[in-house]
Amino acid sequence: MTSPHFASEPYFDVHLHPAPADVVKEFDTWVTMRDGIKLCANVFRPQKPGKYPVIMSTTPYGKNNFNEYEYFEKNIPRVHVGHIEISDIVGIESPDPGFWVPNGYVVMHVDTRGQGKSEGKTGPFSRKDEEDYYDLIEWAGTQQWSNGNVALNGVSYLAMSQWGVASRNPPHLKAIVPWEGVYDHYRWAYFGGILETGFRPWIWHQWIVPRHNKTYGYYEDNWPENATMHPVIDEYWQPYAYELEKITVPTLICASFSDQGLHSRDSFHAYTRISSRYKWLFNHRRQKWSVYYSEEAVAFQKRFLDHFLKGIDNGMLDVPRVRLEINQSRTEYKVLHANDWPLQQTRYIPLFLDARTRSLKPFAFPQESSISYASDGSEAAVFDLKFEHDTDVVGDTKLRLWVSTEEGDDMDLFVGLKKLDANGDEVFFYGSPGFNPNDIVARGWLRVSHRELDPEKSRPWMPCLKHERTLKIKPGEIVPVDIEVLPHGTTFKKGETLRLVVQGASIDHLLIKLETLNKGRHRIYTGGRFDSHLLVPIV
């Protein structure tokens, strides 16, 4: 088998350097919000007098907590975060003043309401957060050192917080750079209707709550726990629904293939939903932090912001709108440039599951059969297709299954796509920020009682679940389900194999934990009346 780690790359390779001497550091600047609450900001600006564009981020992690990446080195063994070069005044996942200020920008890092040194107690992801961000943007756009043009930039939470305020279109907001950010909070809490109990509580209790300014009391909303009481989309989730179609500012989105289970899905979907005339999609399948601070990614961000915040005619409008990395393996990839997503040249090919031969076939067949597996994760249903030609599989994949359970009134399905080389050994890929260097190609999830589709939002290649009610089943009842498999870009050489895995527990994910309700055995039906198939995007 392929080695899960490789000795040529350090597990943790983060280097902090002193910020340039000509960076003016104004720590703990207070900005008053419309309701009188004061938020605390760090302002970094050029020493030379003048008016400069502003790059801003807001964080719940404490703007003065520098080099938070050490946490992962100390607490997560052998985490592959990759190579990162940043200055010593950078909060986690925020733009580096050590780069941007010498290039003619003001950088603002702000503690969100109730976090770090900021006043208040509302907590992250509230509508008050959006109002605060709006007020911060307008404040920054009218300072004596500002040219009136403000951009937002940041990773994860620092990207997620951009969607809501950008939909309000503050006058001084001229561009946003949401670098891998969820926008659909229900589907972040419930994966195909299955409650997530790992990452969200961890980020809340280990990262957000310890950085809360308890002078102002405790949170009004404890969202990891409150989510457990709202398993379908109801009034609780309405304040978290962003109106992405109202976003019109120039936008540079990073959507990775590696951050599955966190930001991948929504980053791609946001690109198709926003109304911005000028929008770009930067894609990769590497560790997100090392890519965000890499020379290539920062140069791309700079070219984008130079054009829209400084008015520099640098050819940005001629840059292809989509940059994709198509991976052969964990470290081997090629770059594809296009002007649309999904790619216009994509052909969606159905591969039909055959329970008799445990294979995927490029044609439908009349013989009906079935395969069962223990639903506790100890067994799986596996179906293979060996490629006869070099093939790029790029985009969203849909899995249609006909299924039943022997016990209970519901079932949880976990889907994985894997790649095997010509020798039958699994080929691994990076997952998330590098926590899992042994990741699979792509994955999907479904609680069968949540199988009802939204016909308006669904596409032939991308089912969208309503999540408005539960449709229970009876033991032995056979029902069809459509499962969204997250987007990926993978090269399969001649003789290599695409493997579909269906089982009753999570497949090789180190961050995400899902509460299952499975009992007994599950059964998958194929052939004839049962058009179980994998709809594959071929480029």
Coordinates of C-alpha atoms in Angstrom, one line a residue:
M1 CA 0.0 0.0 0.0
T2 CA 1.0 3.6 -0.5
S3 CA 2.7 5.1 2.6
P4 CA 0.3 7.3 4.6
H5 CA 3.2 9.8 5.1
F6 CA 6.2 10.8 3.2
A7 CA 9.5 11.7 4.7
S8 CA 10.5 14.4 2.1
E9 CA 8.1 17.0 3.6
P10 CA 8.1 18.3 7.2
Y11 CA 4.9 17.7 9.0
F12 CA 4.8 21.2 10.4
D13 CA 6.7 23.9 8.4
V14 CA 5.6 27.4 9.7
H15 CA 8.0 30.3 9.8
L16 CA 7.4 33.6 11.4
H17 CA 9.4 36.7 10.5
P18 CA 9.5 40.2 12.0
A19 CA 7.2 42.6 10.2
P20 CA 9.0 45.2 8.0
A21 CA 10.2 48.2 10.0
D22 CA 8.1 50.6 7.9
V23 CA 4.8 49.0 9.0
V24 CA 3.0 51.4 11.4
K25 CA 1.3 49.2 14.0
E26 CA -1.7 50.7 15.8
F27 CA -2.8 48.0 18.2
D28 CA -6.2 48.2 20.0
T29 CA -7.9 50.9 18.0
W30 CA -11.6 51.4 19.1
V31 CA -14.4 51.7 16.6
T32 CA -17.9 52.5 17.7
M33 CA -20.9 50.6 16.2
R34 CA -24.3 52.0 15.5
D35 CA -25.6 50.8 18.9
G36 CA -22.7 52.3 20.9
I37 CA -20.8 49.0 21.4
K38 CA -17.1 49.4 20.7
L39 CA -15.0 46.9 18.7
C40 CA -11.3 46.6 19.0
A41 CA -9.1 46.6 15.9
N42 CA -5.5 46.4 14.9
V43 CA -4.6 48.8 12.1
F44 CA -1.4 48.3 10.1
R45 CA -0.5 51.0 7.6
P46 CA 2.4 52.3 5.6
Q47 CA 4.7 54.7 7.3
K48 CA 4.6 57.0 4.3
P49 CA 1.7 59.5 4.4
G50 CA -1.0 59.0 1.9
K51 CA -4.4 57.5 1.2
Y52 CA -4.4 53.7 0.7
P53 CA -7.0 51.0 0.1
V54 CA -8.0 48.9 3.1
I55 CA -8.0 45.1 3.5
M56 CA -10.1 44.0 6.5
S57 CA -10.9 40.8 8.4
T58 CA -12.9 40.1 11.5
T59 CA -12.1 37.2 13.8
P60 CA -13.6 35.4 16.8
Y61 CA -10.2 33.9 17.6
G62 CA -8.5 37.0 19.1
K63 CA -6.7 39.4 16.7
N64 CA -3.7 39.6 19.1
N65 CA -3.2 35.8 19.3
F66 CA -0.4 35.5 16.8
N67 CA 1.0 32.2 15.5
E68 CA -2.1 30.2 16.5
Y69 CA -0.7 27.5 14.1
E70 CA 1.4 26.3 17.0
Y71 CA -1.8 24.8 18.5
F72 CA -1.9 22.2 15.7
E73 CA 1.7 21.4 16.0
K74 CA 1.3 20.7 19.7
N75 CA -2.1 19.0 19.7
I76 CA -2.6 17.2 16.4
P77 CA 0.3 14.7 15.8
R78 CA 2.0 14.8 12.4
V79 CA -0.4 17.4 10.9
H80 CA 0.7 18.3 7.4
V81 CA 0.0 22.0 7.3
G82 CA 2.6 22.5 4.6
H83 CA 5.1 25.4 4.2
I84 CA 3.9 28.8 5.5
E85 CA 6.0 32.0 5.6
I86 CA 4.3 34.9 7.4
S87 CA 5.1 37.9 9.6
D88 CA 4.8 37.9 13.4
I89 CA 1.7 40.1 13.5
V90 CA -0.7 37.7 11.7
G91 CA -3.7 36.2 13.4
I92 CA -4.8 32.8 12.2
E93 CA -6.3 32.7 8.7
S94 CA -6.0 36.5 8.3
P95 CA -4.2 38.5 5.6
D96 CA -0.6 39.2 6.4
P97 CA 0.2 42.9 7.0
G98 CA 3.9 42.1 6.5
F99 CA 3.1 41.5 2.8
W100 CA 0.2 43.9 2.1
V101 CA 1.4 47.0 3.9
P102 CA 4.7 47.3 1.9
N103 CA 2.6 46.8 -1.2
G104 CA 0.5 49.9 -0.5
Y105 CA -2.4 48.7 1.6
V106 CA -3.8 49.4 5.1
V107 CA -4.7 46.1 6.9
M108 CA -7.3 45.9 9.7
H109 CA -7.8 42.9 11.9
V110 CA -10.9 43.3 14.2
D111 CA -12.1 41.2 17.2
T112 CA -15.8 40.4 16.5
R113 CA -18.4 41.5 19.0
G114 CA -17.8 39.8 22.4
Q115 CA -14.5 38.2 21.3
G116 CA -11.0 39.2 22.2
K117 CA -11.1 42.8 23.5
S118 CA -14.3 43.8 21.8
E119 CA -17.4 44.7 23.8
G120 CA -20.7 42.9 23.5
K121 CA -22.0 39.4 23.9
T122 CA -24.0 38.5 20.8
G123 CA -21.6 35.8 19.5
P124 CA -20.5 34.7 16.0
F125 CA -22.7 34.4 12.9
S126 CA -25.4 36.7 14.1
R127 CA -27.2 39.4 12.1
K128 CA -25.5 41.8 14.5
D129 CA -22.2 40.5 13.2
E130 CA -23.3 41.7 9.7
E131 CA -24.2 45.2 11.0
D132 CA -20.9 45.5 12.8
Y133 CA -19.0 44.5 9.7
Y134 CA -21.0 47.1 7.7
D135 CA -20.1 49.8 10.2
L136 CA -16.4 48.8 10.2
I137 CA -16.2 49.0 6.4
E138 CA -17.8 52.4 6.4
W139 CA -15.5 53.6 9.2
A140 CA -12.4 52.4 7.4
G141 CA -13.6 53.9 4.1
T142 CA -13.7 57.4 5.6
Q143 CA -10.4 57.6 7.6
Q144 CA -7.7 60.1 6.6
W145 CA -5.4 57.2 5.6
S146 CA -8.0 55.5 3.4
N147 CA -8.6 56.1 -0.3
G148 CA -12.3 55.0 0.3
N149 CA -11.9 51.5 -1.1
V150 CA -12.3 48.6 1.3
A151 CA -11.9 44.8 0.6
L152 CA -12.5 41.8 2.8
N153 CA -10.1 38.9 2.9
G154 CA -9.6 35.8 5.0
V155 CA -10.0 32.1 5.5
S156 CA -12.7 29.9 7.0
Y157 CA -14.7 31.9 9.6
L158 CA -12.9 35.0 8.1
A159 CA -14.5 34.0 4.8
M160 CA -17.9 32.9 6.1
S161 CA -18.5 36.3 7.7
Q162 CA -18.1 38.0 4.3
W163 CA -21.2 36.6 2.7
G164 CA -23.8 38.4 4.9
V165 CA -22.2 41.8 4.9
A166 CA -21.4 41.7 1.1
S167 CA -25.1 41.0 0.4
R168 CA -25.9 44.3 2.1
N169 CA -23.5 46.1 -0.3
P170 CA -21.9 48.8 1.9
P171 CA -20.9 51.8 -0.2
H172 CA -17.2 51.6 0.6
L173 CA -16.9 47.8 0.0
K174 CA -15.2 47.3 -3.4
A175 CA -14.2 43.6 -3.4
I176 CA -14.2 40.5 -1.3
V177 CA -11.9 37.5 -1.0
P178 CA -13.7 34.7 0.8
W179 CA -11.0 32.0 0.9
E180 CA -12.9 28.7 1.6
G181 CA -16.0 29.7 3.5
V182 CA -19.3 27.9 4.4
Y183 CA -22.5 29.9 3.9
D184 CA -25.2 27.2 4.5
H185 CA -25.2 26.8 8.3
Y186 CA -27.9 24.0 8.3
R187 CA -25.9 21.8 6.0
W188 CA -22.7 22.6 8.0
A189 CA -24.5 21.2 11.1
Y190 CA -26.3 18.3 9.3
F191 CA -24.6 16.3 6.6
G192 CA -27.3 15.0 4.4
G193 CA -29.5 15.2 7.5
I194 CA -27.0 13.6 9.9
L195 CA -25.9 15.7 12.9
E196 CA -22.2 16.6 13.0
T197 CA -20.8 16.3 16.5
G198 CA -17.1 16.7 16.0
F199 CA -15.8 19.8 14.3
R200 CA -18.5 22.3 15.3
P201 CA -18.4 21.6 19.0
W202 CA -14.6 21.5 18.9
I203 CA -14.2 24.9 17.2
W204 CA -16.8 26.4 19.6
H205 CA -15.4 25.1 22.8
Q206 CA -11.7 25.0 22.0
W207 CA -11.4 28.2 19.9
I208 CA -14.4 30.5 20.3
V209 CA -15.5 30.3 23.9
P210 CA -12.0 30.6 25.4
R211 CA -11.6 33.9 23.5
H212 CA -14.8 35.3 24.6
N213 CA -14.7 38.7 26.5
K214 CA -16.6 37.5 29.5
T215 CA -16.8 41.0 30.9
Y216 CA -20.0 41.4 28.9
G217 CA -21.7 38.2 29.8
Y218 CA -22.2 35.0 28.0
Y219 CA -23.5 34.2 24.5
E220 CA -27.1 34.6 23.5
D221 CA -26.8 31.6 21.2
N222 CA -24.7 28.5 21.8
W223 CA -25.0 27.2 18.2
P224 CA -23.5 23.7 18.4
E225 CA -25.9 22.6 21.2
N226 CA -28.9 24.6 19.8
A227 CA -28.5 22.9 16.4
T228 CA -29.3 19.5 18.0
M229 CA -32.9 20.7 18.7
H230 CA -33.5 21.7 15.1
P231 CA -32.9 18.7 12.9
V232 CA -34.9 20.2 9.9
I233 CA -34.8 23.6 8.4
D234 CA -37.2 25.7 10.5
E235 CA -37.4 29.2 11.9
Y236 CA -34.2 28.7 13.9
W237 CA -32.1 28.6 10.7
Q238 CA -33.6 31.6 9.0
P239 CA -31.2 34.2 10.5
Y240 CA -28.4 32.1 9.1
A241 CA -29.7 32.2 5.5
Y242 CA -27.5 34.5 3.4
E243 CA -28.9 36.1 0.3
L244 CA -25.9 35.4 -2.0
E245 CA -27.8 36.6 -5.1
K246 CA -27.5 40.2 -3.7
I247 CA -23.7 40.1 -3.7
T248 CA -22.6 42.3 -6.6
V249 CA -19.0 43.4 -5.7
P250 CA -16.0 41.9 -7.5
T251 CA -15.3 38.6 -5.8
L252 CA -12.3 36.2 -5.7
I253 CA -13.4 32.8 -4.2
C254 CA -11.1 30.0 -3.2
A255 CA -12.9 26.7 -3.4
S256 CA -10.7 23.7 -2.7
F257 CA -11.2 20.0 -3.4
S258 CA -9.4 19.2 -0.1
D259 CA -11.7 20.8 2.5
Q260 CA -14.5 18.3 2.2
G261 CA -16.9 18.3 5.0
L262 CA -16.1 21.9 5.8
H263 CA -15.9 24.6 3.1
S264 CA -15.6 22.8 -0.3
R265 CA -19.3 22.5 -1.2
D266 CA -20.5 26.0 -0.3
S267 CA -17.5 27.7 -1.9
F268 CA -18.3 26.2 -5.3
H269 CA -22.0 26.8 -4.8
A270 CA -21.4 30.4 -3.8
Y271 CA -19.5 31.1 -7.1
T272 CA -22.5 30.0 -9.1
R273 CA -25.0 31.9 -6.9
I274 CA -23.5 35.4 -6.5
S275 CA -24.5 38.1 -8.9
S276 CA -21.1 39.7 -9.3
R277 CA -20.2 40.6 -12.8
Y278 CA -16.5 40.2 -12.0
K279 CA -15.8 37.0 -10.2
W280 CA -13.0 34.4 -10.1
L281 CA -12.7 30.9 -8.7
F282 CA -9.2 29.8 -7.4
N283 CA -9.1 26.0 -6.8
H284 CA -6.6 23.6 -5.3
R285 CA -6.3 20.2 -3.5
R286 CA -3.6 21.0 -1.0
Q287 CA -3.4 22.3 2.5
K288 CA -5.5 25.5 2.7
W289 CA -3.2 27.6 4.9
S290 CA -0.1 27.0 3.0
V291 CA -1.9 27.7 -0.3
Y292 CA -3.5 30.9 1.1
Y293 CA -0.1 32.4 2.0
S294 CA 1.8 30.9 -1.0
E295 CA 3.5 33.2 -3.5
E296 CA 1.1 32.1 -6.3
A297 CA -2.1 32.7 -4.3
V298 CA -1.0 36.0 -2.8
A299 CA 0.1 37.2 -6.2
F300 CA -3.4 36.3 -7.6
Q301 CA -5.0 38.1 -4.7
K302 CA -2.8 41.2 -5.2
R303 CA -3.5 41.4 -8.9
F304 CA -7.2 41.2 -8.2
L305 CA -7.2 43.8 -5.4
D306 CA -4.7 46.1 -7.3
H307 CA -7.2 46.3 -10.1
F308 CA -10.4 46.8 -8.1
L309 CA -9.1 48.9 -5.2
K310 CA -6.3 50.8 -6.9
G311 CA -7.6 51.0 -10.4
I312 CA -4.5 49.5 -11.9
D313 CA -4.8 48.3 -15.5
N314 CA -3.0 45.0 -14.9
G315 CA -5.0 42.7 -17.2
M316 CA -7.1 41.2 -14.4
L317 CA -10.2 41.3 -16.6
D318 CA -8.5 39.1 -19.1
V319 CA -7.6 36.4 -16.5
P320 CA -9.7 33.2 -17.0
R321 CA -12.4 33.2 -14.4
V322 CA -11.7 29.6 -13.1
R323 CA -8.4 28.1 -12.1
L324 CA -8.6 24.3 -11.3
E325 CA -6.1 21.8 -10.0
I326 CA -6.7 18.3 -11.4
N327 CA -4.9 15.8 -9.2
Q328 CA -3.1 12.6 -10.3
S329 CA -2.0 12.0 -6.7
R330 CA -1.4 13.8 -3.4
T331 CA 1.4 15.9 -4.8
E332 CA 1.0 15.6 -8.6
Y333 CA -1.5 17.9 -10.4
K334 CA -2.0 19.9 -13.5
V335 CA -3.7 23.3 -13.7
L336 CA -6.7 23.9 -16.0
H337 CA -8.0 27.4 -16.8
A338 CA -11.6 28.0 -17.9
N339 CA -14.3 30.6 -17.8
D340 CA -17.2 28.7 -16.3
W341 CA -18.1 26.3 -13.4
P342 CA -19.2 23.6 -13.9
L343 CA -16.9 23.3 -16.9
Q344 CA -18.8 23.8 -20.1
Q345 CA -17.2 20.8 -21.8
T346 CA -18.3 18.4 -19.0
R347 CA -20.2 15.2 -20.0
Y348 CA -22.1 13.4 -17.3
I349 CA -21.8 9.7 -17.8
P350 CA -24.0 7.2 -15.8
L351 CA -22.1 4.2 -14.4
F352 CA -24.6 1.5 -13.3
L353 CA -24.0 -0.5 -10.1
D354 CA -23.9 -4.2 -10.6
A355 CA -24.3 -6.1 -7.3
R356 CA -23.5 -9.4 -9.0
T357 CA -20.0 -8.5 -10.1
R358 CA -19.4 -5.6 -7.6
S359 CA -18.6 -3.4 -10.6
L360 CA -19.7 -0.1 -12.3
K361 CA -20.9 -0.6 -15.9
P362 CA -21.2 2.1 -18.6
F363 CA -24.6 0.7 -19.6
A364 CA -27.9 -0.3 -18.0
F365 CA -28.7 -4.0 -17.8
P366 CA -31.9 -6.0 -17.1
Q367 CA -30.7 -8.5 -14.4
E368 CA -31.8 -7.4 -10.9
S369 CA -29.7 -8.3 -7.9
S370 CA -28.8 -6.9 -4.5
I371 CA -25.9 -6.7 -2.0
S372 CA -26.1 -6.2 1.7
Y373 CA -23.7 -5.0 4.4
A374 CA -23.6 -4.6 8.2
S375 CA -24.6 -1.0 8.9
D376 CA -22.2 -0.5 11.8
G377 CA -19.3 0.3 9.5
S378 CA -17.6 -3.1 9.8
E379 CA -18.6 -4.0 6.2
A380 CA -19.1 -2.0 3.0
A381 CA -20.6 -2.4 -0.5
V382 CA -17.8 -1.8 -3.0
F383 CA -18.1 -1.3 -6.8
D384 CA -15.2 -0.8 -9.2
L385 CA -14.5 0.6 -12.7
K386 CA -11.1 0.2 -14.4
F387 CA -10.5 3.0 -16.9
E388 CA -9.5 1.9 -20.4
H389 CA -8.3 5.4 -21.3
D390 CA -6.7 8.4 -19.5
T391 CA -9.7 10.3 -18.1
D392 CA -10.2 13.5 -16.1
V393 CA -13.2 13.4 -13.7
V394 CA -13.9 17.0 -12.7
G395 CA -17.0 18.4 -10.9
D396 CA -20.0 17.3 -8.9
T397 CA -21.0 13.6 -8.8
K398 CA -24.5 12.2 -8.1
L399 CA -25.2 8.7 -6.7
R400 CA -28.7 7.3 -7.2
L401 CA -29.3 4.2 -5.0
W402 CA -32.3 1.9 -4.3
V403 CA -32.0 0.8 -0.7
S404 CA -33.7 -0.8 2.2
T405 CA -32.9 -1.6 5.9
E406 CA -33.7 -4.8 7.7
E407 CA -34.3 -3.0 11.1
G408 CA -35.6 0.3 12.2
D409 CA -37.4 3.1 10.4
D410 CA -34.4 5.0 8.9
M411 CA -30.8 4.5 7.7
D412 CA -27.6 6.6 7.3
L413 CA -25.6 6.2 4.1
F414 CA -21.9 7.1 3.8
V415 CA -20.5 7.3 0.3
G416 CA -16.8 7.5 -0.7
L417 CA -15.0 7.6 -4.0
K418 CA -11.5 6.2 -4.0
K419 CA -8.7 5.9 -6.6
L420 CA -6.6 2.7 -7.0
D421 CA -3.4 2.7 -9.1
A422 CA -2.7 0.1 -11.8
N423 CA -1.4 -2.3 -9.0
G424 CA -4.5 -2.0 -7.0
D425 CA -3.0 0.2 -4.3
E426 CA -5.0 3.2 -3.0
V427 CA -3.8 6.6 -4.1
F428 CA -4.1 9.2 -1.3
F429 CA -4.9 12.9 -1.4
Y430 CA -4.7 15.8 1.0
G431 CA -7.8 16.5 3.2
S432 CA -8.7 19.8 4.8
P433 CA -5.8 21.9 6.1
G434 CA -3.5 18.9 6.1
F435 CA -5.0 17.0 9.1
N436 CA -5.5 14.0 6.8
P437 CA -2.8 13.3 4.2
N438 CA -4.6 10.0 3.5
D439 CA -7.8 11.4 2.2
I440 CA -10.0 9.7 -0.4
V441 CA -11.2 11.3 -3.7
A442 CA -14.6 12.5 -2.6
R443 CA -17.5 11.7 -0.2
G444 CA -21.2 12.1 0.4
W445 CA -23.8 11.5 3.1
L446 CA -27.5 10.9 3.5
R447 CA -30.0 10.1 6.2
V448 CA -32.7 8.3 4.1
S449 CA -35.6 10.1 5.9
H450 CA -34.2 13.4 4.5
R451 CA -34.3 12.1 0.9
E452 CA -36.9 14.6 -0.3
L453 CA -35.5 16.7 -3.1
D454 CA -35.9 20.4 -3.8
P455 CA -36.9 20.4 -7.5
E456 CA -36.1 24.0 -8.0
K457 CA -32.6 23.9 -6.7
S458 CA -31.6 20.4 -7.8
R459 CA -29.7 19.8 -11.0
P460 CA -29.3 16.5 -12.9
W461 CA -25.8 16.2 -11.6
M462 CA -26.3 17.8 -8.2
P463 CA -29.3 16.9 -6.0
C464 CA -30.4 19.4 -3.4
L465 CA -32.4 18.1 -0.4
K466 CA -35.2 20.1 1.2
H467 CA -34.6 19.1 4.8
E468 CA -38.0 20.4 5.7
R469 CA -39.5 17.1 7.0
T470 CA -38.6 13.5 7.7
L471 CA -39.9 10.6 5.6
K472 CA -39.5 7.4 7.6
I473 CA -39.4 4.0 6.0
K474 CA -40.4 0.5 7.1
P475 CA -38.1 -2.6 7.4
G476 CA -37.8 -4.1 3.9
E477 CA -39.3 -1.1 2.1
I478 CA -37.2 -0.3 -1.0
V479 CA -36.8 3.5 -1.7
P480 CA -34.8 5.5 -4.2
V481 CA -32.4 8.1 -2.9
D482 CA -30.1 10.7 -4.6
I483 CA -26.9 11.6 -2.9
E484 CA -24.7 14.6 -3.5
V485 CA -21.0 13.6 -3.8
L486 CA -18.7 16.6 -3.3
P487 CA -16.8 18.0 -6.2
H488 CA -13.3 16.9 -7.1
G489 CA -10.9 17.0 -9.9
T490 CA -9.0 13.7 -10.4
T491 CA -7.0 12.1 -13.2
F492 CA -7.4 8.4 -13.8
K493 CA -4.7 6.9 -16.1
K494 CA -5.4 3.8 -18.2
G495 CA -5.5 0.8 -15.9
E496 CA -6.4 2.8 -12.8
T497 CA -9.6 2.2 -10.9
L498 CA -12.4 4.3 -9.6
R499 CA -13.9 2.6 -6.5
L500 CA -17.3 3.4 -5.1
V501 CA -17.8 2.6 -1.4
V502 CA -21.1 2.6 0.4
Q503 CA -21.2 1.9 4.2
G504 CA -22.9 2.8 7.4
A505 CA -20.2 4.9 9.1
S506 CA -17.8 7.7 8.2
I507 CA -15.1 7.0 5.7
D508 CA -11.6 8.1 6.7
H509 CA -12.5 11.6 7.9
L510 CA -10.4 12.9 10.9
L511 CA -12.3 16.1 11.6
I512 CA -16.0 15.3 11.0
K513 CA -18.0 13.1 13.4
L514 CA -21.6 12.1 12.6
E515 CA -24.2 10.6 14.9
T516 CA -25.7 7.5 13.2
L517 CA -28.9 5.6 13.9
N518 CA -28.2 2.5 11.9
K519 CA -29.4 -0.9 12.9
G520 CA -29.0 -4.4 11.4
R521 CA -28.1 -4.7 7.7
H522 CA -28.6 -2.5 4.7
R523 CA -29.3 -3.6 1.2
I524 CA -28.6 -2.0 -2.2
Y525 CA -30.6 -3.0 -5.3
T526 CA -29.2 -2.9 -8.8
G527 CA -30.3 -3.7 -12.4
G528 CA -33.6 -3.8 -14.2
R529 CA -36.1 -1.6 -12.3
F530 CA -33.4 -0.4 -9.9
D531 CA -31.4 2.2 -11.8
S532 CA -28.7 2.6 -9.1
H533 CA -25.9 4.5 -10.8
L534 CA -23.1 7.0 -10.3
L535 CA -23.4 10.0 -12.5
V536 CA -19.7 11.0 -13.2
P537 CA -18.5 14.3 -14.7
I538 CA -16.0 13.6 -17.5
V539 CA -13.9 16.4 -19.0

